[in-house]
Tab-separated table of C-alpha atoms and ligand atoms in Angstrom:
chain	number	residue	atom	x	y	z
A	1	MET	CA	-24.497	-9.242	-0.649
A	2	ASN	CA	-28.264	-9.366	-1.037
A	3	ASP	CA	-30.659	-7.105	-2.874
A	4	ALA	CA	-32.333	-5.559	0.160
A	5	GLU	CA	-31.332	-2.031	0.985
A	6	PRO	CA	-28.805	-1.941	3.826
A	7	SER	CA	-29.725	-0.405	7.168
A	8	THR	CA	-26.177	0.412	8.151
A	9	VAL	CA	-23.262	2.161	6.493
A	10	PHE	CA	-19.707	1.576	7.673
A	11	LEU	CA	-17.127	4.201	6.808
A	12	ASP	CA	-13.362	4.299	6.860
A	13	LEU	CA	-11.873	7.554	8.236
A	14	ASP	CA	-8.454	8.381	6.735
A	15	ASP	CA	-8.550	9.446	3.092
A	16	THR	CA	-12.233	8.570	2.987
A	17	ILE	CA	-13.780	11.134	5.336
A	18	CYS	CA	-10.730	13.244	6.112
A	19	GLU	CA	-7.184	13.988	5.037
A	20	HIS	CA	-4.192	15.983	6.191
A	21	PRO	CA	-3.458	19.298	4.515
A	22	ARG	CA	0.295	18.582	4.405
A	23	SER	CA	0.898	15.789	1.955
A	24	THR	CA	2.622	12.478	2.571
A	25	ALA	CA	5.202	13.480	-0.057
A	26	ASP	CA	6.024	16.629	1.938
A	27	ARG	CA	6.418	14.690	5.168
A	28	LEU	CA	8.551	12.059	3.461
A	29	ALA	CA	10.872	14.747	2.055
A	30	ASP	CA	11.185	16.211	5.565
A	31	ALA	CA	11.998	12.780	6.988
A	32	PHE	CA	14.849	12.166	4.522
A	33	ASP	CA	16.139	15.610	5.307
A	34	SER	CA	16.113	15.267	9.077
A	35	ALA	CA	17.502	11.709	8.959
A	36	GLY	CA	20.350	12.973	6.773
A	37	VAL	CA	19.657	10.305	4.155
A	38	GLU	CA	19.735	10.984	0.418
A	39	PRO	CA	16.157	10.342	-0.852
A	40	PHE	CA	16.103	6.864	-2.390
A	41	PHE	CA	12.377	6.341	-2.856
A	42	ASP	CA	9.284	8.423	-3.346
A	43	VAL	CA	5.716	8.476	-2.140
A	44	GLY	CA	4.694	6.137	-4.959
A	45	ASP	CA	6.994	3.448	-3.548
A	46	PHE	CA	5.637	4.139	-0.059
A	47	ARG	CA	2.021	3.722	-1.246
A	48	ARG	CA	2.881	0.564	-3.165
A	49	TRP	CA	4.322	-0.974	-0.003
A	50	LEU	CA	1.542	0.329	2.239
A	51	ALA	CA	-0.904	-1.606	0.108
A	52	ASN	CA	0.797	-4.868	1.041
A	53	VAL	CA	1.938	-4.464	4.615
A	54	SER	CA	0.156	-4.503	7.971
A	55	ALA	CA	1.429	-3.529	11.403
A	56	ASP	CA	0.115	-2.589	14.818
A	57	THR	CA	1.581	0.908	14.877
A	58	THR	CA	2.253	3.533	12.253
A	59	LEU	CA	5.970	3.468	13.100
A	60	GLU	CA	6.146	-0.286	12.649
A	61	LEU	CA	4.221	0.053	9.392
A	62	ARG	CA	6.708	2.620	8.080
A	63	GLU	CA	9.674	0.521	9.215
A	64	ARG	CA	8.336	-2.476	7.287
A	65	CYS	CA	7.621	-0.433	4.169
A	66	PHE	CA	10.886	1.474	4.152
A	67	THR	CA	13.108	-1.519	4.899
A	68	GLY	CA	11.225	-3.430	2.193
A	69	ILE	CA	11.996	-0.685	-0.299
A	70	ALA	CA	15.628	-0.574	0.877
A	71	ASP	CA	15.875	-4.311	0.325
A	72	GLU	CA	14.508	-3.943	-3.231
A	73	GLN	CA	17.152	-1.337	-3.960
A	74	ASN	CA	20.068	-2.940	-2.109
A	75	ARG	CA	20.173	-0.032	0.299
A	76	ASP	CA	21.246	-0.038	3.919
A	77	PRO	CA	18.233	-1.029	6.045
A	78	ASP	CA	19.535	1.285	8.795
A	79	ASP	CA	18.949	4.251	6.484
A	80	ALA	CA	15.388	3.061	5.956
A	81	LEU	CA	14.841	2.747	9.708
A	82	ALA	CA	16.292	6.231	10.293
A	83	VAL	CA	13.864	7.709	7.763
A	84	ALA	CA	10.956	5.747	9.251
A	85	ARG	CA	11.737	7.177	12.687
A	86	ALA	CA	12.296	10.711	11.417
A	87	TYR	CA	8.983	10.714	9.605
A	88	GLU	CA	6.602	12.820	11.640
A	89	ASP	CA	3.116	11.529	12.134
A	90	PRO	CA	0.688	14.181	11.029
A	91	ASP	CA	-1.119	16.238	13.661
A	92	PRO	CA	-4.621	14.761	14.022
A	93	THR	CA	-6.064	18.165	14.936
A	94	THR	CA	-5.250	19.551	11.474
A	95	VAL	CA	-7.396	17.143	9.450
A	96	GLU	CA	-9.856	18.454	6.891
A	97	PHE	CA	-12.880	16.889	5.223
A	98	LEU	CA	-12.455	15.340	1.820
A	99	PRO	CA	-14.659	17.117	-0.726
A	100	GLY	CA	-18.277	16.091	-0.180
A	101	ALA	CA	-17.585	14.054	2.952
A	102	GLU	CA	-19.207	16.351	5.498
A	103	SER	CA	-22.492	16.616	3.616
A	104	ALA	CA	-22.369	12.910	2.713
A	105	LEU	CA	-22.342	12.069	6.425
A	106	GLU	CA	-25.345	14.326	6.899
A	107	THR	CA	-27.279	12.734	4.046
A	108	LEU	CA	-26.373	9.164	4.951
A	109	GLY	CA	-26.988	9.760	8.658
A	110	ALA	CA	-30.572	10.802	7.966
A	111	ARG	CA	-31.259	7.490	6.244
A	112	TYR	CA	-28.913	4.889	7.733
A	113	ASP	CA	-27.175	4.015	10.953
A	114	LEU	CA	-23.497	4.851	10.627
A	115	ALA	CA	-20.419	3.150	12.071
A	116	LEU	CA	-16.759	4.005	11.772
A	117	VAL	CA	-14.286	1.222	10.883
A	118	THR	CA	-10.746	2.557	11.010
A	119	ASN	CA	-7.278	1.096	11.272
A	120	GLY	CA	-6.116	4.067	13.320
A	121	ASP	CA	-5.702	3.945	17.067
A	122	ARG	CA	-8.424	5.221	19.355
A	123	GLU	CA	-6.575	8.293	20.647
A	124	THR	CA	-5.512	9.625	17.244
A	125	GLN	CA	-8.797	8.917	15.532
A	126	THR	CA	-10.869	10.323	18.386
A	127	ALA	CA	-8.866	13.565	18.063
A	128	LYS	CA	-9.716	13.707	14.362
A	129	LEU	CA	-13.412	13.084	15.019
A	130	ALA	CA	-13.388	15.885	17.614
A	131	THR	CA	-11.604	18.242	15.192
A	132	LEU	CA	-14.216	17.531	12.519
A	133	ASP	CA	-17.008	17.554	15.122
A	134	ILE	CA	-18.510	14.314	13.812
A	135	ALA	CA	-18.056	11.856	16.698
A	136	ASP	CA	-21.796	11.843	17.372
A	137	ARG	CA	-22.602	10.856	13.795
A	138	PHE	CA	-21.554	7.280	14.504
A	139	ASP	CA	-23.414	4.727	16.600
A	140	ALA	CA	-20.258	2.633	16.881
A	141	ALA	CA	-16.584	3.089	16.120
A	142	THR	CA	-14.036	0.313	15.733
A	143	PHE	CA	-10.424	1.368	16.204
A	144	THR	CA	-7.258	-0.689	16.122
A	145	GLU	CA	-6.296	-1.640	19.645
A	146	PRO	CA	-2.713	-2.633	20.483
A	147	GLY	CA	-2.172	-6.159	19.190
A	148	GLY	CA	-5.721	-6.221	17.828
A	149	PRO	CA	-6.901	-6.883	14.290
A	150	VAL	CA	-6.528	-4.357	11.485
A	151	LYS	CA	-8.426	-4.280	8.226
A	152	PRO	CA	-8.484	-6.390	6.067
A	153	ASP	CA	-8.884	-8.800	9.002
A	154	PRO	CA	-12.633	-9.544	8.970
A	155	ASP	CA	-12.626	-9.400	12.777
A	156	HIS	CA	-12.554	-5.621	12.481
A	157	PHE	CA	-15.839	-5.775	10.592
A	158	HIS	CA	-17.314	-8.536	12.751
A	159	ARG	CA	-16.764	-6.408	15.844
A	160	THR	CA	-18.546	-3.497	14.190
A	161	LEU	CA	-21.453	-5.658	13.005
A	162	SER	CA	-21.888	-6.968	16.502
A	163	ALA	CA	-21.661	-3.480	18.043
A	164	MET	CA	-24.403	-2.355	15.633
A	165	GLY	CA	-26.473	-5.513	16.122
A	166	VAL	CA	-26.755	-6.176	12.390
A	167	SER	CA	-25.787	-9.010	10.073
A	168	ALA	CA	-23.291	-8.665	7.237
A	169	ASP	CA	-25.965	-8.433	4.556
A	170	GLU	CA	-27.492	-5.404	6.270
A	171	ALA	CA	-24.326	-3.318	5.951
A	172	VAL	CA	-22.190	-1.678	3.277
A	173	HIS	CA	-18.676	-0.371	3.860
A	174	VAL	CA	-17.204	2.727	2.222
A	175	GLY	CA	-13.422	3.152	2.057
A	176	ASN	CA	-10.496	4.236	-0.094
A	177	SER	CA	-8.228	1.190	0.244
A	178	LEU	CA	-8.741	-1.832	-1.973
A	179	ARG	CA	-6.715	-3.983	0.379
A	180	ALA	CA	-7.979	-2.780	3.757
A	181	ASP	CA	-11.519	-1.707	2.957
A	182	VAL	CA	-12.698	-3.656	-0.057
A	183	ALA	CA	-10.940	-6.945	0.700
A	184	GLY	CA	-11.696	-6.586	4.417
A	185	ALA	CA	-15.398	-5.970	3.863
A	186	HIS	CA	-15.618	-8.908	1.466
A	187	ALA	CA	-13.875	-11.197	3.963
A	188	ALA	CA	-16.639	-10.347	6.428
A	189	GLY	CA	-19.409	-10.745	3.842
A	190	VAL	CA	-20.107	-7.001	3.742
A	191	ALA	CA	-20.737	-5.184	0.450
A	192	SER	CA	-18.041	-2.700	-0.532
A	193	VAL	CA	-18.007	0.823	-1.896
A	194	TRP	CA	-14.569	1.896	-3.096
A	195	LEU	CA	-13.668	5.562	-3.127
A	196	GLU	CA	-11.457	5.456	-6.183
A	197	GLN	CA	-8.233	7.393	-5.746
A	198	SER	CA	-6.186	6.093	-8.612
A	199	SER	CA	-6.853	4.568	-11.965
A	200	ALA	CA	-5.285	1.315	-10.842
A	201	THR	CA	-7.188	-1.797	-11.819
A	202	ALA	CA	-9.469	-2.556	-8.913
A	203	ASP	CA	-8.387	-5.837	-7.344
A	204	PRO	CA	-10.344	-7.109	-5.526
A	205	SER	CA	-13.280	-5.803	-7.464
A	206	PRO	CA	-15.567	-3.647	-5.291
A	207	HIS	CA	-19.352	-3.951	-5.457
A	208	TYR	CA	-19.605	-0.216	-6.120
A	209	THR	CA	-17.078	2.446	-7.066
A	210	ILE	CA	-17.443	6.167	-6.441
A	211	ASP	CA	-15.275	9.028	-7.694
A	212	SER	CA	-15.881	11.308	-4.750
A	213	MET	CA	-17.776	11.450	-1.476
A	214	HIS	CA	-20.291	13.689	-3.272
A	215	ASP	CA	-21.522	10.521	-4.984
A	216	LEU	CA	-22.900	9.255	-1.664
A	217	HIS	CA	-25.683	11.840	-1.805
A	218	GLU	CA	-27.282	9.335	-4.166
A	219	PRO	CA	-25.977	6.086	-2.634
A	220	PRO	CA	-24.949	3.671	-5.383
A	221	TRP	CA	-26.567	0.728	-3.593
A	222	ALA	CA	-29.977	2.396	-3.182
B	301	MG	MG1	-8.428	5.006	4.441
């Protein structure tokens, strides 16, 4: 990180710019129900595991999280797999902006070049961008391709830097995940802005922390 103002702002998509109206807890309850498995963990366990697991697909990610939780609790891994498969991926065309995100994109876009850095796949994330009508706000978008890197792999950021034609010290990255966004940005030498979503101790420690996307109207790095 240097002291010069960045030219380029990278942004995560899920739970940074947009979210689903139906909560993860609701979808998890539905999944237990349709798998016919007595609920043996909650969304807090799911989030705790999500913070430590990577996978190429959302199904694989859920399978790893849920079987990990089952293992912790001496439960049948087959039950965990059944719940992982019954869990319905949210409909990308129902996403909504997080508070302040739409106007933050407007404000930032007038002053910086913007790029999207998301762990979602191209098809799903493109559908969300179309729903929100913001695809043209970004000069580059890095998705997760099958078998390709996911944040916090610095390759995800390196690809975006190269697509934007800038060096790491010219960019800042804004995201909600300490593991994927903050650690990933740091691994690529990019300054981090963490959208704080819990009062957990921030590890790794972000360069900047914001409470809401409204805070980006006065960028913390400027
Ligand atoms: Mg996110």
